[in-house]
mmCIF file of C-alpha atoms in Angstrom:
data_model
loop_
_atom_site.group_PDB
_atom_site.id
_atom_site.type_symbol
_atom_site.label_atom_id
_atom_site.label_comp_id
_atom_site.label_asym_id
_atom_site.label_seq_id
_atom_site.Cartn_x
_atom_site.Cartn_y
_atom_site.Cartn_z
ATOM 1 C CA UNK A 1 4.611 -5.720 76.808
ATOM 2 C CA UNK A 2 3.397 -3.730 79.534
ATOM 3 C CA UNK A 3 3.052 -6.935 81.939
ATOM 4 C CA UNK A 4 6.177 -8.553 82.110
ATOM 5 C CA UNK A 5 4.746 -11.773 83.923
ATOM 6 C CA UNK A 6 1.601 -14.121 84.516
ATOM 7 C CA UNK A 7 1.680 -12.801 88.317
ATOM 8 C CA UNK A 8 2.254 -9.224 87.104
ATOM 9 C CA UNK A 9 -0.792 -9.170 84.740
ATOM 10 C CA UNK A 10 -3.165 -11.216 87.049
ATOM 11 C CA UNK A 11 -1.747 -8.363 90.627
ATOM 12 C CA UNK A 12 -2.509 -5.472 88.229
ATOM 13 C CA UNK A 13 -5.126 -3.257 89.186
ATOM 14 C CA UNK A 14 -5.838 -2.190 85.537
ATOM 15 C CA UNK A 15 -5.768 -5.073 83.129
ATOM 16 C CA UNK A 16 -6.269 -4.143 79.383
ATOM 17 C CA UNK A 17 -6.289 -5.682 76.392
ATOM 18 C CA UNK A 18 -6.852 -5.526 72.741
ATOM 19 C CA UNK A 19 -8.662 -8.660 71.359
ATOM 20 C CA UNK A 20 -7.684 -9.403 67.673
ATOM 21 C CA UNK A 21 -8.044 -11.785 65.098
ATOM 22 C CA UNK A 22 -10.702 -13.647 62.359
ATOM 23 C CA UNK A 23 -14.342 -12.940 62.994
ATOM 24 C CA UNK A 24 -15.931 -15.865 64.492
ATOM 25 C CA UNK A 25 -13.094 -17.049 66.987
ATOM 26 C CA UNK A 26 -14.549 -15.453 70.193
ATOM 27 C CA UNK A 27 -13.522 -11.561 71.041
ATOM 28 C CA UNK A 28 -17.310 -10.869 70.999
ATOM 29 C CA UNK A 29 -17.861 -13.708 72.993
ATOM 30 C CA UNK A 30 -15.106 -12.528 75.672
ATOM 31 C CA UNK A 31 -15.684 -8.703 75.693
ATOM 32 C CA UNK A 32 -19.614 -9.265 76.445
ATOM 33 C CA UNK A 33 -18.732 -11.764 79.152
ATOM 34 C CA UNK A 34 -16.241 -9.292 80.258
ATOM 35 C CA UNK A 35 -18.789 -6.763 80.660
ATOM 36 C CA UNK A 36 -21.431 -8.391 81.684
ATOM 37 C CA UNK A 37 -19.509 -9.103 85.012
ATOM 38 C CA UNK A 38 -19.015 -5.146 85.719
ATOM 39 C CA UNK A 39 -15.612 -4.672 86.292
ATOM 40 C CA UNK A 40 -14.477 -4.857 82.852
ATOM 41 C CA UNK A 41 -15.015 -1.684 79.910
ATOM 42 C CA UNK A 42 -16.003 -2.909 76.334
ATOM 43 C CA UNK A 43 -14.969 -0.974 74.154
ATOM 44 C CA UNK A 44 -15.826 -1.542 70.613
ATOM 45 C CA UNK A 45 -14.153 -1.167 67.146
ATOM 46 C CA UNK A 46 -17.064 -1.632 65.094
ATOM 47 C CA UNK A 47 -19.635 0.260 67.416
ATOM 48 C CA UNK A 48 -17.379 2.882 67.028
ATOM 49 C CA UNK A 49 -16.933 3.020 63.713
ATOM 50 C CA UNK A 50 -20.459 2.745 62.738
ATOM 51 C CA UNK A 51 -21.596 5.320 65.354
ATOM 52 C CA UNK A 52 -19.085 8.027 65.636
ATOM 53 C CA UNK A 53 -16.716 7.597 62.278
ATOM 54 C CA UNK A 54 -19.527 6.570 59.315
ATOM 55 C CA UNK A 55 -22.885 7.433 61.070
ATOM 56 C CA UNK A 56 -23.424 9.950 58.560
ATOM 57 C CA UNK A 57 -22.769 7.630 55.714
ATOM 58 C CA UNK A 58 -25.173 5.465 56.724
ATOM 59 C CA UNK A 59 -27.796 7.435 57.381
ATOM 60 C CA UNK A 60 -27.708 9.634 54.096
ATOM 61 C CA UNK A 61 -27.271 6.068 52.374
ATOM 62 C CA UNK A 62 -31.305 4.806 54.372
ATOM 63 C CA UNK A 63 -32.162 8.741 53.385
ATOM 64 C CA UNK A 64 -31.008 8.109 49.583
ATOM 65 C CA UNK A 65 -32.920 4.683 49.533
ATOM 66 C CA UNK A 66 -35.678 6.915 50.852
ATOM 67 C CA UNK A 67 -35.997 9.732 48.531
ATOM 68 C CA UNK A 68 -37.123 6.557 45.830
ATOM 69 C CA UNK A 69 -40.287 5.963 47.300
ATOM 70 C CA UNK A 70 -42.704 9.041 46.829
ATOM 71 C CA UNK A 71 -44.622 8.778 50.033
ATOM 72 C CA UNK A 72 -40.833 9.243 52.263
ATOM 73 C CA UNK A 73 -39.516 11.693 49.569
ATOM 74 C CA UNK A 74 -42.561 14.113 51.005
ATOM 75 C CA UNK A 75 -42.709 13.398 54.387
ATOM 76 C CA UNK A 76 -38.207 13.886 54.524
ATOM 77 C CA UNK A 77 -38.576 16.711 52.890
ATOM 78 C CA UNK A 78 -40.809 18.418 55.485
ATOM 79 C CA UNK A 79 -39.031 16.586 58.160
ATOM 80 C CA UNK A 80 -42.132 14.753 58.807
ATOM 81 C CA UNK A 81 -39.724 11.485 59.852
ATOM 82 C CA UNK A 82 -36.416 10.577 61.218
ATOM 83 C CA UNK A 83 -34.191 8.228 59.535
ATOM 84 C CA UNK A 84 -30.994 7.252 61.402
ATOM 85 C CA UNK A 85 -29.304 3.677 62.090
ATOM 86 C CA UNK A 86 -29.924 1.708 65.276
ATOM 87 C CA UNK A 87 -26.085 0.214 65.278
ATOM 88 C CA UNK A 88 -25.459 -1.985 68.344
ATOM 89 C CA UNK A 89 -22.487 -4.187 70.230
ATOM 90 C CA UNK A 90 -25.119 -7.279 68.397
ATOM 91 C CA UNK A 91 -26.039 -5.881 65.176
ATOM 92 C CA UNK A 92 -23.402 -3.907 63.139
ATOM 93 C CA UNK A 93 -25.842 -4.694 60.125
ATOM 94 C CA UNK A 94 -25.904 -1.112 59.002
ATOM 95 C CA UNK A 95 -22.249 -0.804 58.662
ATOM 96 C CA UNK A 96 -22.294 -3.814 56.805
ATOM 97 C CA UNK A 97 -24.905 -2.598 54.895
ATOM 98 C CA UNK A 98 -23.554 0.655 53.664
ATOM 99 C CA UNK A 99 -20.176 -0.794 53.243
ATOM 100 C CA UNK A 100 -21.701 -3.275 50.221
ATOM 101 C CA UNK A 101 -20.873 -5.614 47.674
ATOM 102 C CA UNK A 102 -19.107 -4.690 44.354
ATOM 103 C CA UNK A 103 -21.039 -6.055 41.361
ATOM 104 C CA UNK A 104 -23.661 -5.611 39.059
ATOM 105 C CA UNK A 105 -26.732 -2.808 40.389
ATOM 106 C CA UNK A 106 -29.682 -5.226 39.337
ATOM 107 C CA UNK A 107 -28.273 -7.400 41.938
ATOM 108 C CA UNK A 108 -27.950 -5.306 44.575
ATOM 109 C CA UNK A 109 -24.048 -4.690 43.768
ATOM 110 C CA UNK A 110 -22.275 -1.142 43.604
ATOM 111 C CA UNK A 111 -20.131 -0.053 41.145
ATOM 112 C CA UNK A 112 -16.399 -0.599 41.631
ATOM 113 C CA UNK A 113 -15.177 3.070 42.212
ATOM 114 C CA UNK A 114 -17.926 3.258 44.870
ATOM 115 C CA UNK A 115 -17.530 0.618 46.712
ATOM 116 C CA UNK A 116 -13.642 1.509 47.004
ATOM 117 C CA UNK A 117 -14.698 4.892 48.251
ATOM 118 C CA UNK A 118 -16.651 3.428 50.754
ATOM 119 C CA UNK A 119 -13.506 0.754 51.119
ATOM 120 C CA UNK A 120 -11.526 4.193 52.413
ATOM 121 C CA UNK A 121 -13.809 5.793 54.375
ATOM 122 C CA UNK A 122 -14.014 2.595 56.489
ATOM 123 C CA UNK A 123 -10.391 2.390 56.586
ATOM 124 C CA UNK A 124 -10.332 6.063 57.682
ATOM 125 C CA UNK A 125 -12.785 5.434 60.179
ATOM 126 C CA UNK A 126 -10.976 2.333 61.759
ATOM 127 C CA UNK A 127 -7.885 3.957 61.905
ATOM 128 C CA UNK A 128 -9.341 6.950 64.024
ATOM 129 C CA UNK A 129 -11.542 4.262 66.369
ATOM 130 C CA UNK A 130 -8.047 2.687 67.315
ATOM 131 C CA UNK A 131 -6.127 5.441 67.837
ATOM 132 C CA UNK A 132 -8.974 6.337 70.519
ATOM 133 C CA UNK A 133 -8.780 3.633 72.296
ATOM 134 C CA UNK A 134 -6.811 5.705 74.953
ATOM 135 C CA UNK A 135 -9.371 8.005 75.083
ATOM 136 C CA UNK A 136 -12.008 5.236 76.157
ATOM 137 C CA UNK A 137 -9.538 3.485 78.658
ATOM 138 C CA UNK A 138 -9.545 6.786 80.466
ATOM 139 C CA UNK A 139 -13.211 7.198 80.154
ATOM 140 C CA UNK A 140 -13.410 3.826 81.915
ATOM 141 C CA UNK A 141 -11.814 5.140 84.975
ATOM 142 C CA UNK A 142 -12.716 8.918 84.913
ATOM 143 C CA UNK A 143 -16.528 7.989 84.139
ATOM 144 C CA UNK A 144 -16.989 4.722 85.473
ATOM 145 C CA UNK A 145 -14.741 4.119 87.591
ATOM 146 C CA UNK A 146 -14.562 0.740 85.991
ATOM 147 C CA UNK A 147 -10.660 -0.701 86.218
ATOM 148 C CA UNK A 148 -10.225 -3.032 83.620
ATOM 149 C CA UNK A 149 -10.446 -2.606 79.845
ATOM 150 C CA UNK A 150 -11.024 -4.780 76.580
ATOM 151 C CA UNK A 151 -10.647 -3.350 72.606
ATOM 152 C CA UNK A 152 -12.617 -5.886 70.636
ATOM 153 C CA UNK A 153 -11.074 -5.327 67.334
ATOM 154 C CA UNK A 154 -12.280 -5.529 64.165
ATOM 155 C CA UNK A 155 -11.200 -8.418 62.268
ATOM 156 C CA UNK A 156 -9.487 -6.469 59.708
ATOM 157 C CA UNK A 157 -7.385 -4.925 61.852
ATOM 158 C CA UNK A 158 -4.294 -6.344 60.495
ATOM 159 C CA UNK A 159 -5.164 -4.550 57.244
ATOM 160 C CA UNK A 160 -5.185 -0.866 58.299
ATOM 161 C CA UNK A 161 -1.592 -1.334 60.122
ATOM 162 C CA UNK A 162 1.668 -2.367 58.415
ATOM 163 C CA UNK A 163 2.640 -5.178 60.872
ATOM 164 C CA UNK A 164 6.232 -4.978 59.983
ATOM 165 C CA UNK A 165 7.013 -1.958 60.727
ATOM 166 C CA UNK A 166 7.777 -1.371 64.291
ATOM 167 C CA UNK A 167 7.041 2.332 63.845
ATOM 168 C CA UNK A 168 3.692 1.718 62.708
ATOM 169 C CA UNK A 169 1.748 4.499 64.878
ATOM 170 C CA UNK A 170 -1.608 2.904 65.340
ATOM 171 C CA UNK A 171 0.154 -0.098 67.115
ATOM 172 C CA UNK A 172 2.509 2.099 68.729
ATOM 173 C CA UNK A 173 -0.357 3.240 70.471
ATOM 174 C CA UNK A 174 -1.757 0.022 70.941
ATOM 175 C CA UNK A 175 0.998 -1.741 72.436
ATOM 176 C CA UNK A 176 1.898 1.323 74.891
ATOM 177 C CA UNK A 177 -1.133 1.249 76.287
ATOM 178 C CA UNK A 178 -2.603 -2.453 76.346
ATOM 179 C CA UNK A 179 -1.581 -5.787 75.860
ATOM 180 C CA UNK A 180 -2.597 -7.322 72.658
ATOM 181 C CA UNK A 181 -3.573 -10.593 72.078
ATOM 182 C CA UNK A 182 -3.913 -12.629 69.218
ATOM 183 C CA UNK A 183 -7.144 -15.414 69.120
ATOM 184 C CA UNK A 184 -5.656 -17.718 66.865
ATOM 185 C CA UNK A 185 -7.968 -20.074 64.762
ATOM 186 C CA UNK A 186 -6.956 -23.883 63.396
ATOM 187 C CA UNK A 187 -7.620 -24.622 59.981
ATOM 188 C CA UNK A 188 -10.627 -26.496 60.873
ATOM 189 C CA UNK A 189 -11.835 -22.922 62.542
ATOM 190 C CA UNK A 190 -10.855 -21.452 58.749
ATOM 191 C CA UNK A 191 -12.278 -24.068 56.725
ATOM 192 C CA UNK A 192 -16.045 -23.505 59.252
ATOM 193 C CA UNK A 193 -15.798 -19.619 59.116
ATOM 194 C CA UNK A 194 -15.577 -19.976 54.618
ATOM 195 C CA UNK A 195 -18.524 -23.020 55.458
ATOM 196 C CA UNK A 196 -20.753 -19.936 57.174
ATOM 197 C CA UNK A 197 -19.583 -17.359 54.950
ATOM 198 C CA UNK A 198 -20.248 -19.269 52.354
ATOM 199 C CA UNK A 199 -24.162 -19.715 53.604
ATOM 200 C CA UNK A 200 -24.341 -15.875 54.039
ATOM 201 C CA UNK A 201 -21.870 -13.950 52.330
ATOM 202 C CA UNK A 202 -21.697 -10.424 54.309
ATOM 203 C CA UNK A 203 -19.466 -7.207 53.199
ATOM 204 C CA UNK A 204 -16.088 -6.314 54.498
ATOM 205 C CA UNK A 205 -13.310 -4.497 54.624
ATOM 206 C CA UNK A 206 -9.979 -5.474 52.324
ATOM 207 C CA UNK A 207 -6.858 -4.406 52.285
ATOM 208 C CA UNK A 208 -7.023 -2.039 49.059
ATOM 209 C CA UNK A 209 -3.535 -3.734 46.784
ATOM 210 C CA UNK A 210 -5.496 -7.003 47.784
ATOM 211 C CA UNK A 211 -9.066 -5.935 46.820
ATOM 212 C CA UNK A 212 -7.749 -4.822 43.276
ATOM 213 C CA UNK A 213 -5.589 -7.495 42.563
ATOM 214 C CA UNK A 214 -8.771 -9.774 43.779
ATOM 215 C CA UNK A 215 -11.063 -7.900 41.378
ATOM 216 C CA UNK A 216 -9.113 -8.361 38.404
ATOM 217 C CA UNK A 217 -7.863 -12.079 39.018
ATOM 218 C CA UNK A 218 -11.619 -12.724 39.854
ATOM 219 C CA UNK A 219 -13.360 -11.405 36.359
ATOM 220 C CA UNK A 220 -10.038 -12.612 34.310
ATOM 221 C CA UNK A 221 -10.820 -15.797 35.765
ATOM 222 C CA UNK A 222 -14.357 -15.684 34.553
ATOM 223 C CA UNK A 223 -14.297 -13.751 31.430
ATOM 224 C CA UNK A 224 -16.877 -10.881 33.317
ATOM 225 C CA UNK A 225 -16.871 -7.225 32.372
ATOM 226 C CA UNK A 226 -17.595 -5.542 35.935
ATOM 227 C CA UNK A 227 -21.408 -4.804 35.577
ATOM 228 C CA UNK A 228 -21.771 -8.465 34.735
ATOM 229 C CA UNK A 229 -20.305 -9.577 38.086
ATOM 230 C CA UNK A 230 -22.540 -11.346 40.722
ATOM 231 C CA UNK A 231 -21.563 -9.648 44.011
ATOM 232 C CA UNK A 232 -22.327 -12.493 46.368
ATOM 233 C CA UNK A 233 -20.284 -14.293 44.050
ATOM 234 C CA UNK A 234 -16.941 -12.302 43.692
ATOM 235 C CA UNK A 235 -16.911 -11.661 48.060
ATOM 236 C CA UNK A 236 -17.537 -15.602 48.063
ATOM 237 C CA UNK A 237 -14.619 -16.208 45.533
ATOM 238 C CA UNK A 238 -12.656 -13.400 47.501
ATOM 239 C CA UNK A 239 -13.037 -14.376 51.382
ATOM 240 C CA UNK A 240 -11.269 -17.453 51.722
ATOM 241 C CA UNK A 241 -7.947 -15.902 49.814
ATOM 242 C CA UNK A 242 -8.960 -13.163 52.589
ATOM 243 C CA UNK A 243 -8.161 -14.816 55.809
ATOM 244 C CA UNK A 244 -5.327 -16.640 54.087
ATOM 245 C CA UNK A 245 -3.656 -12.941 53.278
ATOM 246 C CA UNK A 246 -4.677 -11.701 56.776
ATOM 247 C CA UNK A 247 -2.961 -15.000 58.649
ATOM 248 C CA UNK A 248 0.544 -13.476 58.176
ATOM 249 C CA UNK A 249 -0.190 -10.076 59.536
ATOM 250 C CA UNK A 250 -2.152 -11.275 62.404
ATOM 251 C CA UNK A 251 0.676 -13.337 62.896
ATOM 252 C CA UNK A 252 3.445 -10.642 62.595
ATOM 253 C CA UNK A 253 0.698 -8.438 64.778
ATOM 254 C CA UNK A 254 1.070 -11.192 67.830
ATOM 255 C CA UNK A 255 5.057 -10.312 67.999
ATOM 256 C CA UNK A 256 3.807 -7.806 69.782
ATOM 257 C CA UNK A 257 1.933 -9.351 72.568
ATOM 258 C CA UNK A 258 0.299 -13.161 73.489
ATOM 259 C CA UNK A 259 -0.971 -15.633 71.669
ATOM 260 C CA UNK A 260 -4.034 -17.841 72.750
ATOM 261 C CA UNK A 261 -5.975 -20.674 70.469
ATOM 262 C CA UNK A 262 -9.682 -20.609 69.720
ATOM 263 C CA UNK A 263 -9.842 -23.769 71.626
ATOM 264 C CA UNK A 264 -8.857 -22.543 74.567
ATOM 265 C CA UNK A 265 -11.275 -19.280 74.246
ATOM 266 C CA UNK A 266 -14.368 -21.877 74.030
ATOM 267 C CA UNK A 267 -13.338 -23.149 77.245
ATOM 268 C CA UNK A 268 -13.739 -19.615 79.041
ATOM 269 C CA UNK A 269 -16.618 -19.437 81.016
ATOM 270 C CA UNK A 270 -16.064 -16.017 83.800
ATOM 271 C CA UNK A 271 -13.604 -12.912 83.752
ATOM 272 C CA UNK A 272 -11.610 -15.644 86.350
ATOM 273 C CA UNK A 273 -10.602 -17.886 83.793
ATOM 274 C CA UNK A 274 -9.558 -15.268 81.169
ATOM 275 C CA UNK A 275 -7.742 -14.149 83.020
ATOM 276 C CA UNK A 276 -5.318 -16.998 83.940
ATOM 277 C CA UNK A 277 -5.852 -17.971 80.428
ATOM 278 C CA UNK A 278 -3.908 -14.101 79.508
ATOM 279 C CA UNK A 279 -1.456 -15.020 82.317
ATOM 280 C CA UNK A 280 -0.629 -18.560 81.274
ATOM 281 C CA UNK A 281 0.056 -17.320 77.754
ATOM 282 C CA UNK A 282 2.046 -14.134 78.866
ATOM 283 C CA UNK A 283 4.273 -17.369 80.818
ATOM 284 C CA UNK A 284 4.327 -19.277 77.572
ATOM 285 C CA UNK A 285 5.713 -16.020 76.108
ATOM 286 C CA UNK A 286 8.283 -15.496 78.509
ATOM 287 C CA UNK A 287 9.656 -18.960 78.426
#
């Protein structure tokens, strides 16, 4: 780890971090309190991914929608309007968007081969957004002259790096240059996260042996051909069996760095207390 000690991390005049774990447990929360107090960078997986790594995507997928509807068709076609995505830290909607269900069309699903494609290009794109994270920590200081540093991860994270592997080079990178730490949830945090899911299923990202072993199990189970599959459905059937697959390799990720609960995140209210928080649990490490 590149602090060796509580007292080492908290006398550092560049602390940085890379925030990881499920979606819901708090990196968000941290890396926009973080920033909002001006000496911290936020740097972004998703942003990143959305803006610089699949903006393209998900603007020729609005233009595509577009060309439908006669009226647009005309006025794109004489570049009469401008179609692009308005991404943000908040609202990574359009990512989610593009990215999609698989499923039957006349329910808004895509077919199977498509949807993996899109599967890789985000996989693609989140590899490339964390092996810049470099680049934006010395953007912080060259720029902004701002000396500390979060990476709010994506939550699948753990399924674009082979956590065994202690050559793996996008955590090589990682671990050189930051201190990672792991937001770990309870079951009770699992069992609310499937609750909301379950109220909104949204797209993500899967690990691509696990999607396909998912999709099969999934219509086997319910005697579906694909185009007769209900998207919300198969992602609902799919998520829980998700996190439970990504709980090892988070796990085997936090070998590399600190570990802190989700209870302990709630209770973070300024930069202050994360930051003893970091140094108590780089102290728990060491002991």
């Amino acid at each position: 780890m590149i602090y060796g000690s509580g007292s080492a991390w908290l006398g550092a005049a560049n602390r940085r971090v890379v925030l990881f774990g499920m979606s819901g447990l708090g990196k968000t929360y941290l890396s926009n309190m973080l920033r909002a107090s001006g000496d911290w960078f936020h740097y972004s997986i998703d942003y990143r991914i959305g803006t610089r790594y699949m903006g393209e995507y998900i603007a020729d997928n609005f233009k595509r929608e577009a060309m439908k509807v006669p009226l647009l068709r005309e006025l794109l076609m004489t570049d009469s309007v401008y179609i692009a995505s308005n991404i943000t830290f908040d609202n990574l909607a359009p990512l989610s968007t593009y990215l999609g269900k698989p499923g039957s069309p006349s329910r808004g699903g895509l077919p199977f081969d498509e949807y993996c494609l899109r599967q890789n290009q985000h996989r693609q794109a989140e590899i490339s957004a964390l092996l810049d994270t470099r680049h934006f920590m010395d953007r912080a200081i060259d720029i902004y002259s701002i000396p500390h540093f979060v990476c709010d991860s994506g939550g699948s994270i753990c399924e674009v790096v082979d956590p065994d592997d202690p050559d793996d080079p996008v955590l090589d990178v990682l671990e050189r240059n930051l201190l990672m730490v792991w937001i770990k949830g309870s079951d009770a945090h699992t069992a609310e996260l499937v609750r909301r899911f379950d109220r909104a299923p949204k797209p993500m990202y899967y690990q691509p042996a696990f999607l396909e072993r998912s999709w099969v199990a999934y219509r086997v189970e319910k005697g579906l051909q694909e185009h007769e599959v209900n998207p919300d459905d198969f992602i609902r059937w799919t998520y829980a069996r998700a996190l439970a697959h990504r709980q090892p390799r988070y796990r085997a990720m936090a070998r590399r760095g600190v570990t802190v609960t989700a209870e302990e995140v709630a209770q973070i209210r300024s930069p202050e207390d994360f930051a003893d928080l970091i140094a108590r649990a780089i102290d728990r490490r060491q002991n």
